[in-house]
Every structure is written in C-alpha cells, then in structure tokens.
C-alpha cells in the first residue's frame, strides 16, 4: 500500500459525534506516539462548523490552543461516495466513529478498500462486522488494506483478554469464561442512545445474522479438553458475588472469529469462550426483567422500535439517554473483566483426561464507552502504524485478536490505563 502521498496518519471520521469528540481528545493526547514520534491527523464529517466546534472544545479541555488552527478539517458525507474517496486518499488509517454501522458503515469500508486506507471502527454489531468480512475480505487482501472492526470496548478488552490469558498460561489453555462488572460513582452513569439504537436494530434483525453465518460454510471449531458448560439465562455468580446474565454484546462472536483465524493461520489450539455480565442484586434483576420484557415485546414491531428509539431513558430505566453521560459520570465509572480459564500444563496431553490447571486474569479500565473505547481505538491505530511487520501477512477484514495477536497492543493499553494482569 502506498503511504507516500498520504498527508495524514489518521483521519477521524464522525469526529463531531458523541463518541467522535472523545476520540479527537485521545488522538490529541497521543500525538507523540506516532511514527517517528509524531502523528499527523485530521478530522472529518458532514459539517465544517461542527468539526471546528469540536476542535475548539478539545483545545479548551486539553489546554492545547493550537488544536484550533493546526488540525485540518475535511468535509465528507456517508451519502457522497466522492467525498469519502477523497477523504480516504488522504489517510493511512480512517477511524470510523459513525454508527449505527448497519446504516452508515459499509460506504466507509468500501471507500477505504478502494482507496487503499486501513479502517478501524468501534462497532459492536455482529451482523455488520461479519457481513463486512464476507463482502470485503478478499478485496482488502488484494489491496493490502486492514479493516479491523470492534476496536472499542466491544471487543478489545474481551478479545485481547482471551489472548493475554492464553499467553500467560503455561501449557494449553482450552476454556475461558469472562465476567464483566461495571462500577459507577456517586453521579451514576449512562450510555449515549447510539448504542441503544444499535441493540434495537440488532435484535429486530437477528434472523438475518443466522443466514449470513451459513454463507461462510464454517465447520464447527474443534473442542479441546472438557466442553465448556453453558450457564443459565440468570444465575448467581460466585466469581463476581452477584447475579449474572450472558453478555449480550459482540464479544463472543468476535472472540470466536479470532480463535478461528489463529487455528487456520497459525494452527493454535482454539479456546472455548463464555461471556457473562454481572447485574447486581435482586432489585436490579426485577428492573432488568421488566425492561427486558418490554424490550423483547416492542422490538418485534416497527411502532415498538419507534417508541424505544424515541424514549430511551424511559424504557432502559435511565441507563441510555440522548445526552449520554456527563464528564463527571465518566470520571466516576470503571469496568472489570475477570477471566477464569482452565487447561493442561506443559507435557500434559489435552486429548487425555480433564484439564489439570487453572488461571485467573483481570482486564480493568476507566469508563467503558467514552474513555476506554477511544483509548482502545487510538492504540489500535498506533499499533498498525508502528508495527506493520507484526500484523497478519496479508490485508483483509479482521477482528482485533486476529490483527494484534503478535503485536505489543496489550503493552500499549497497559500504559494508557486499560490494564491486563494475572491474579
């Protein structure tokens, strides 16, 4: 891929959106980590006025007045392919922050592939992620372009957490369960309704995901060691000392795709994976069941979807809001992934007998949606820029685990407050 004529290492597309503004701040903080100690970057989106405002705001927040004039603004619109092509021609990597991706993601991937730019997104929608793999993988390979989805909170902590645990295990890791818990401070917490919309459309369309997966024609991954037991829809978890439910996001599907890639490309033993989220005590369960029943009922009908989209706070008991969290709420929030793994020590035959060793690791970090996500996304981009020889041999549409398995991404994240450790 020719990078000689590209003026920017990174272009942030959708920089004036709710998440985009925090990605702008994170890039501004990390400019010294670019190739040769400098990062050339620009912001892009539909409205020059809004983009100027975001740079103004970042300049004030970070105490970097030069951002107002030093950062280039590119006007580009998802609905105008020529503007996307012009943007992609100027970037080594496009950070795509425009969701829901099922509506706005494909034109960006297409423009990146056709114009030789890598693309990183923070999508948590399995249907979009997997359809991009189906439709663009071979074109991206031909162009030497890396399209890496799910590089935010979905799914870098989970996907890289599985690989980190496997790398720390002395022997063959065969099964792993993760338990996510989220803490909020006295101000509470909330999530911008963009994530809520993605969930609504995802559940409404789940039948299409099943038929999409059939098109890959994958054989089931081989099970090594004891088969992992699926837990019930609601159970008390001794691991996190609270009630837990299966994790609803993209993590399980992303981890599975990474494991498949590592088996096929590197003949590495696939790790079975189960993902769960702690939901707290009995009062929270009552709220969750009530909200869940309403959600399941309404999401089946278009009028119901409209209601859910119009009143996110009401239907989610305040968890999702059109305004998203305040900066104070973000400062008080954090997440923890506890990983519990089992496998066979060195010299033991994984095809014989039960696993004879366990491991426990922790991935923890700041507020998930708008602090950890920009950190993960920007460090993914910096890794691609600085470690091209550690990436998969050819371009393609990849998961974070497939892209970064052989890189120093975990070390980079550790330095930025997303910490991986063995307990």
PDB file of C-alpha atoms in Angstrom, residues 152-359:
ATOM      1  CA  UNK A 152     -13.646  -0.217  21.202  1.00  0.00           C
ATOM      2  CA  UNK A 153     -14.952  -1.591  24.481  1.00  0.00           C
ATOM      3  CA  UNK A 154     -16.578  -4.118  22.181  1.00  0.00           C
ATOM      4  CA  UNK A 155     -14.338  -6.060  21.797  1.00  0.00           C
ATOM      5  CA  UNK A 156     -10.712  -5.222  22.611  1.00  0.00           C
ATOM      6  CA  UNK A 157     -10.822  -6.000  26.373  1.00  0.00           C
ATOM      7  CA  UNK A 158     -12.504  -9.382  25.738  1.00  0.00           C
ATOM      8  CA  UNK A 159     -10.641 -10.422  22.577  1.00  0.00           C
ATOM      9  CA  UNK A 160      -7.190  -9.313  23.730  1.00  0.00           C
ATOM     10  CA  UNK A 161      -8.030 -10.548  27.257  1.00  0.00           C
ATOM     11  CA  UNK A 162      -8.528 -14.078  25.911  1.00  0.00           C
ATOM     12  CA  UNK A 163      -5.181 -13.917  24.060  1.00  0.00           C
ATOM     13  CA  UNK A 164      -3.406 -12.401  27.056  1.00  0.00           C
ATOM     14  CA  UNK A 165      -4.730 -15.185  29.321  1.00  0.00           C
ATOM     15  CA  UNK A 166      -3.678 -17.821  26.789  1.00  0.00           C
ATOM     16  CA  UNK A 167      -0.192 -16.300  26.529  1.00  0.00           C
ATOM     17  CA  UNK A 168       0.224 -16.212  30.326  1.00  0.00           C
ATOM     18  CA  UNK A 169      -0.946 -19.821  30.766  1.00  0.00           C
ATOM     19  CA  UNK A 170       1.898 -22.328  30.992  1.00  0.00           C
ATOM     20  CA  UNK A 171       0.565 -25.088  28.765  1.00  0.00           C
ATOM     21  CA  UNK A 172      -2.574 -25.333  26.600  1.00  0.00           C
ATOM     22  CA  UNK A 173      -5.499 -23.108  27.604  1.00  0.00           C
ATOM     23  CA  UNK A 174      -8.735 -24.802  26.481  1.00  0.00           C
ATOM     24  CA  UNK A 175     -11.659 -22.911  28.055  1.00  0.00           C
ATOM     25  CA  UNK A 176     -12.275 -19.464  29.442  1.00  0.00           C
ATOM     26  CA  UNK A 177     -15.199 -17.571  30.949  1.00  0.00           C
ATOM     27  CA  UNK A 178     -15.286 -13.807  31.429  1.00  0.00           C
ATOM     28  CA  UNK A 179     -17.382 -11.857  33.910  1.00  0.00           C
ATOM     29  CA  UNK A 180     -17.877  -8.160  33.260  1.00  0.00           C
ATOM     30  CA  UNK A 181     -18.750  -5.802  36.099  1.00  0.00           C
ATOM     31  CA  UNK A 182     -19.211  -2.052  35.779  1.00  0.00           C
ATOM     32  CA  UNK A 183     -18.937   0.446  38.635  1.00  0.00           C
ATOM     33  CA  UNK A 184     -20.355   3.949  38.696  1.00  0.00           C
ATOM     34  CA  UNK A 185     -19.559   6.739  41.119  1.00  0.00           C
ATOM     35  CA  UNK A 186     -21.950   8.908  43.167  1.00  0.00           C
ATOM     36  CA  UNK A 187     -23.098  10.641  39.957  1.00  0.00           C
ATOM     37  CA  UNK A 188     -24.317   7.355  38.449  1.00  0.00           C
ATOM     38  CA  UNK A 189     -23.750   6.532  34.789  1.00  0.00           C
ATOM     39  CA  UNK A 190     -25.445   6.455  31.429  1.00  0.00           C
ATOM     40  CA  UNK A 191     -24.775   5.446  27.820  1.00  0.00           C
ATOM     41  CA  UNK A 192     -25.446   7.538  24.714  1.00  0.00           C
ATOM     42  CA  UNK A 193     -28.506   6.282  22.838  1.00  0.00           C
ATOM     43  CA  UNK A 194     -26.474   5.381  19.715  1.00  0.00           C
ATOM     44  CA  UNK A 195     -25.620   2.073  21.425  1.00  0.00           C
ATOM     45  CA  UNK A 196     -29.303   1.607  22.331  1.00  0.00           C
ATOM     46  CA  UNK A 197     -30.296   2.075  18.671  1.00  0.00           C
ATOM     47  CA  UNK A 198     -27.720  -0.496  17.542  1.00  0.00           C
ATOM     48  CA  UNK A 199     -29.187  -3.003  20.024  1.00  0.00           C
ATOM     49  CA  UNK A 200     -32.759  -2.356  18.837  1.00  0.00           C
ATOM     50  CA  UNK A 201     -31.904  -2.922  15.170  1.00  0.00           C
ATOM     51  CA  UNK A 202     -29.677  -5.879  16.011  1.00  0.00           C
ATOM     52  CA  UNK A 203     -32.363  -7.765  17.934  1.00  0.00           C
ATOM     53  CA  UNK A 204     -35.020  -6.905  15.369  1.00  0.00           C
ATOM     54  CA  UNK A 205     -32.827  -8.396  12.650  1.00  0.00           C
ATOM     55  CA  UNK A 206     -31.313 -11.427  14.401  1.00  0.00           C
ATOM     56  CA  UNK A 207     -32.690 -13.902  11.836  1.00  0.00           C
ATOM     57  CA  UNK A 208     -30.516 -12.314   9.128  1.00  0.00           C
ATOM     58  CA  UNK A 209     -27.373 -12.904  11.182  1.00  0.00           C
ATOM     59  CA  UNK A 210     -28.051 -16.655  11.249  1.00  0.00           C
ATOM     60  CA  UNK A 211     -28.454 -16.834   7.466  1.00  0.00           C
ATOM     61  CA  UNK A 212     -25.340 -14.662   6.965  1.00  0.00           C
ATOM     62  CA  UNK A 213     -23.256 -17.102   9.023  1.00  0.00           C
ATOM     63  CA  UNK A 214     -24.363 -20.038   6.883  1.00  0.00           C
ATOM     64  CA  UNK A 215     -22.767 -18.339   3.862  1.00  0.00           C
ATOM     65  CA  UNK A 216     -19.289 -18.714   5.350  1.00  0.00           C
ATOM     66  CA  UNK A 217     -19.683 -22.502   5.381  1.00  0.00           C
ATOM     67  CA  UNK A 218     -17.516 -22.799   8.512  1.00  0.00           C
ATOM     68  CA  UNK A 219     -17.095 -26.153  10.207  1.00  0.00           C
ATOM     69  CA  UNK A 220     -17.533 -26.021  13.994  1.00  0.00           C
ATOM     70  CA  UNK A 221     -14.298 -25.226  15.826  1.00  0.00           C
ATOM     71  CA  UNK A 222     -12.710 -28.336  17.381  1.00  0.00           C
ATOM     72  CA  UNK A 223     -13.343 -28.719  21.123  1.00  0.00           C
ATOM     73  CA  UNK A 224     -10.153 -29.466  23.051  1.00  0.00           C
ATOM     74  CA  UNK A 225     -10.425 -30.547  26.702  1.00  0.00           C
ATOM     75  CA  UNK A 226     -13.708 -30.550  28.614  1.00  0.00           C
ATOM     76  CA  UNK A 227     -16.612 -28.929  26.782  1.00  0.00           C
ATOM     77  CA  UNK A 228     -17.482 -25.616  28.369  1.00  0.00           C
ATOM     78  CA  UNK A 229     -20.860 -25.686  30.170  1.00  0.00           C
ATOM     79  CA  UNK A 230     -23.364 -23.049  29.127  1.00  0.00           C
ATOM     80  CA  UNK A 231     -24.784 -21.233  32.140  1.00  0.00           C
ATOM     81  CA  UNK A 232     -28.460 -20.370  32.510  1.00  0.00           C
ATOM     82  CA  UNK A 233     -30.030 -17.053  31.461  1.00  0.00           C
ATOM     83  CA  UNK A 234     -29.779 -15.764  35.040  1.00  0.00           C
ATOM     84  CA  UNK A 235     -27.619 -17.210  37.809  1.00  0.00           C
ATOM     85  CA  UNK A 236     -25.752 -16.225  40.955  1.00  0.00           C
ATOM     86  CA  UNK A 237     -22.061 -15.976  40.092  1.00  0.00           C
ATOM     87  CA  UNK A 238     -19.635 -16.901  42.851  1.00  0.00           C
ATOM     88  CA  UNK A 239     -16.905 -15.424  40.671  1.00  0.00           C
ATOM     89  CA  UNK A 240     -18.208 -11.864  40.986  1.00  0.00           C
ATOM     90  CA  UNK A 241     -20.500 -12.358  44.017  1.00  0.00           C
ATOM     91  CA  UNK A 242     -23.607 -11.095  42.249  1.00  0.00           C
ATOM     92  CA  UNK A 243     -26.269 -12.201  39.800  1.00  0.00           C
ATOM     93  CA  UNK A 244     -25.092 -12.528  36.213  1.00  0.00           C
ATOM     94  CA  UNK A 245     -26.525 -12.974  32.708  1.00  0.00           C
ATOM     95  CA  UNK A 246     -24.959 -13.972  29.374  1.00  0.00           C
ATOM     96  CA  UNK A 247     -23.168 -10.969  27.846  1.00  0.00           C
ATOM     97  CA  UNK A 248     -25.351  -9.591  25.042  1.00  0.00           C
ATOM     98  CA  UNK A 249     -22.719  -7.723  23.017  1.00  0.00           C
ATOM     99  CA  UNK A 250     -20.420  -8.713  20.165  1.00  0.00           C
ATOM    100  CA  UNK A 251     -17.644 -10.195  22.335  1.00  0.00           C
ATOM    101  CA  UNK A 252     -18.487 -13.922  22.000  1.00  0.00           C
ATOM    102  CA  UNK A 253     -18.782 -13.725  18.201  1.00  0.00           C
ATOM    103  CA  UNK A 254     -15.613 -11.618  17.841  1.00  0.00           C
ATOM    104  CA  UNK A 255     -13.576 -13.954  20.075  1.00  0.00           C
ATOM    105  CA  UNK A 256     -14.797 -16.953  18.087  1.00  0.00           C
ATOM    106  CA  UNK A 257     -13.706 -15.351  14.804  1.00  0.00           C
ATOM    107  CA  UNK A 258     -10.257 -14.619  16.282  1.00  0.00           C
ATOM    108  CA  UNK A 259      -9.909 -18.190  17.507  1.00  0.00           C
ATOM    109  CA  UNK A 260     -10.857 -19.494  14.061  1.00  0.00           C
ATOM    110  CA  UNK A 261      -8.252 -17.257  12.393  1.00  0.00           C
ATOM    111  CA  UNK A 262      -5.498 -18.333  14.829  1.00  0.00           C
ATOM    112  CA  UNK A 263      -6.360 -22.011  14.269  1.00  0.00           C
ATOM    113  CA  UNK A 264      -6.416 -21.709  10.474  1.00  0.00           C
ATOM    114  CA  UNK A 265      -3.391 -19.392  10.077  1.00  0.00           C
ATOM    115  CA  UNK A 266      -1.168 -20.444  12.983  1.00  0.00           C
ATOM    116  CA  UNK A 267      -2.534 -23.891  13.959  1.00  0.00           C
ATOM    117  CA  UNK A 268      -3.121 -22.617  17.512  1.00  0.00           C
ATOM    118  CA  UNK A 269      -5.497 -24.568  19.777  1.00  0.00           C
ATOM    119  CA  UNK A 270      -8.844 -22.732  19.867  1.00  0.00           C
ATOM    120  CA  UNK A 271     -10.032 -21.572  23.285  1.00  0.00           C
ATOM    121  CA  UNK A 272     -13.712 -22.129  24.108  1.00  0.00           C
ATOM    122  CA  UNK A 273     -15.252 -18.940  25.477  1.00  0.00           C
ATOM    123  CA  UNK A 274     -18.295 -17.982  27.544  1.00  0.00           C
ATOM    124  CA  UNK A 275     -19.083 -14.319  28.310  1.00  0.00           C
ATOM    125  CA  UNK A 276     -21.204 -13.068  31.205  1.00  0.00           C
ATOM    126  CA  UNK A 277     -22.058  -9.740  32.805  1.00  0.00           C
ATOM    127  CA  UNK A 278     -22.793  -9.076  36.471  1.00  0.00           C
ATOM    128  CA  UNK A 279     -26.106  -7.316  37.054  1.00  0.00           C
ATOM    129  CA  UNK A 280     -26.018  -6.809  40.835  1.00  0.00           C
ATOM    130  CA  UNK A 281     -28.659  -7.768  43.369  1.00  0.00           C
ATOM    131  CA  UNK A 282     -32.345  -8.660  43.371  1.00  0.00           C
ATOM    132  CA  UNK A 283     -33.644  -5.085  42.866  1.00  0.00           C
ATOM    133  CA  UNK A 284     -31.601  -4.755  39.680  1.00  0.00           C
ATOM    134  CA  UNK A 285     -32.895  -8.102  38.417  1.00  0.00           C
ATOM    135  CA  UNK A 286     -36.526  -7.011  38.828  1.00  0.00           C
ATOM    136  CA  UNK A 287     -35.795  -3.822  36.855  1.00  0.00           C
ATOM    137  CA  UNK A 288     -33.864  -5.735  34.225  1.00  0.00           C
ATOM    138  CA  UNK A 289     -36.563  -8.382  33.742  1.00  0.00           C
ATOM    139  CA  UNK A 290     -39.240  -5.723  33.432  1.00  0.00           C
ATOM    140  CA  UNK A 291     -37.186  -3.648  30.941  1.00  0.00           C
ATOM    141  CA  UNK A 292     -36.200  -6.832  29.094  1.00  0.00           C
ATOM    142  CA  UNK A 293     -39.791  -7.997  28.665  1.00  0.00           C
ATOM    143  CA  UNK A 294     -40.875  -4.613  27.325  1.00  0.00           C
ATOM    144  CA  UNK A 295     -37.865  -4.517  25.007  1.00  0.00           C
ATOM    145  CA  UNK A 296     -38.487  -8.035  23.613  1.00  0.00           C
ATOM    146  CA  UNK A 297     -42.165  -7.253  23.065  1.00  0.00           C
ATOM    147  CA  UNK A 298     -41.683  -3.845  21.397  1.00  0.00           C
ATOM    148  CA  UNK A 299     -38.633  -4.658  19.288  1.00  0.00           C
ATOM    149  CA  UNK A 300     -40.685  -7.097  17.180  1.00  0.00           C
ATOM    150  CA  UNK A 301     -42.883  -4.306  15.749  1.00  0.00           C
ATOM    151  CA  UNK A 302     -41.883  -1.182  13.865  1.00  0.00           C
ATOM    152  CA  UNK A 303     -44.133   1.020  16.082  1.00  0.00           C
ATOM    153  CA  UNK A 304     -42.415  -0.546  19.105  1.00  0.00           C
ATOM    154  CA  UNK A 305     -38.981   0.163  17.679  1.00  0.00           C
ATOM    155  CA  UNK A 306     -40.017   3.801  17.145  1.00  0.00           C
ATOM    156  CA  UNK A 307     -41.139   4.052  20.790  1.00  0.00           C
ATOM    157  CA  UNK A 308     -37.895   2.504  22.067  1.00  0.00           C
ATOM    158  CA  UNK A 309     -35.845   4.923  19.933  1.00  0.00           C
ATOM    159  CA  UNK A 310     -37.901   7.952  20.982  1.00  0.00           C
ATOM    160  CA  UNK A 311     -37.809   7.293  24.738  1.00  0.00           C
ATOM    161  CA  UNK A 312     -34.518   5.527  25.536  1.00  0.00           C
ATOM    162  CA  UNK A 313     -34.379   6.761  29.153  1.00  0.00           C
ATOM    163  CA  UNK A 314     -37.883   5.569  29.995  1.00  0.00           C
ATOM    164  CA  UNK A 315     -37.507   2.078  28.523  1.00  0.00           C
ATOM    165  CA  UNK A 316     -33.994   1.479  29.882  1.00  0.00           C
ATOM    166  CA  UNK A 317     -34.609   2.899  33.397  1.00  0.00           C
ATOM    167  CA  UNK A 318     -32.190   5.732  32.693  1.00  0.00           C
ATOM    168  CA  UNK A 319     -29.312   3.537  31.517  1.00  0.00           C
ATOM    169  CA  UNK A 320     -29.417   5.019  27.997  1.00  0.00           C
ATOM    170  CA  UNK A 321     -30.039   8.679  27.254  1.00  0.00           C
ATOM    171  CA  UNK A 322     -29.925  11.009  24.273  1.00  0.00           C
ATOM    172  CA  UNK A 323     -27.332  13.142  26.076  1.00  0.00           C
ATOM    173  CA  UNK A 324     -25.067  10.284  27.171  1.00  0.00           C
ATOM    174  CA  UNK A 325     -23.006  10.518  30.358  1.00  0.00           C
ATOM    175  CA  UNK A 326     -21.620  13.764  31.763  1.00  0.00           C
ATOM    176  CA  UNK A 327     -17.856  14.109  32.195  1.00  0.00           C
ATOM    177  CA  UNK A 328     -18.384  13.806  35.965  1.00  0.00           C
ATOM    178  CA  UNK A 329     -20.221  10.495  35.494  1.00  0.00           C
ATOM    179  CA  UNK A 330     -17.389   9.265  33.272  1.00  0.00           C
ATOM    180  CA  UNK A 331     -14.756  10.148  35.874  1.00  0.00           C
ATOM    181  CA  UNK A 332     -16.561   8.029  38.474  1.00  0.00           C
ATOM    182  CA  UNK A 333     -17.089   4.951  36.263  1.00  0.00           C
ATOM    183  CA  UNK A 334     -14.896   1.935  35.551  1.00  0.00           C
ATOM    184  CA  UNK A 335     -15.087  -1.650  34.271  1.00  0.00           C
ATOM    185  CA  UNK A 336     -13.570  -5.009  35.192  1.00  0.00           C
ATOM    186  CA  UNK A 337     -13.372  -8.210  33.164  1.00  0.00           C
ATOM    187  CA  UNK A 338     -12.463 -11.203  35.337  1.00  0.00           C
ATOM    188  CA  UNK A 339     -11.291 -14.178  33.242  1.00  0.00           C
ATOM    189  CA  UNK A 340     -11.403 -17.716  34.645  1.00  0.00           C
ATOM    190  CA  UNK A 341      -9.557 -20.224  32.481  1.00  0.00           C
ATOM    191  CA  UNK A 342      -8.617 -23.885  32.570  1.00  0.00           C
ATOM    192  CA  UNK A 343      -6.344 -26.099  30.540  1.00  0.00           C
ATOM    193  CA  UNK A 344      -3.473 -28.560  30.565  1.00  0.00           C
ATOM    194  CA  UNK A 345       0.026 -27.927  31.913  1.00  0.00           C
ATOM    195  CA  UNK A 346       3.036 -28.348  29.633  1.00  0.00           C
ATOM    196  CA  UNK A 347       3.643 -32.010  28.893  1.00  0.00           C
ATOM    197  CA  UNK A 348       0.008 -32.996  29.523  1.00  0.00           C
ATOM    198  CA  UNK A 349      -1.954 -34.316  26.534  1.00  0.00           C
ATOM    199  CA  UNK A 350      -5.093 -32.144  26.066  1.00  0.00           C
ATOM    200  CA  UNK A 351      -6.874 -35.084  24.409  1.00  0.00           C
ATOM    201  CA  UNK A 352      -6.493 -37.173  27.598  1.00  0.00           C
ATOM    202  CA  UNK A 353      -8.354 -36.650  30.866  1.00  0.00           C
ATOM    203  CA  UNK A 354      -9.709 -33.493  32.452  1.00  0.00           C
ATOM    204  CA  UNK A 355      -7.929 -30.117  32.485  1.00  0.00           C
ATOM    205  CA  UNK A 356      -5.446 -30.036  35.372  1.00  0.00           C
ATOM    206  CA  UNK A 357      -4.627 -26.328  35.719  1.00  0.00           C
ATOM    207  CA  UNK A 358      -6.471 -23.039  36.167  1.00  0.00           C
ATOM    208  CA  UNK A 359      -5.636 -19.390  35.568  1.00  0.00           C
TER     209      UNK A 359
END
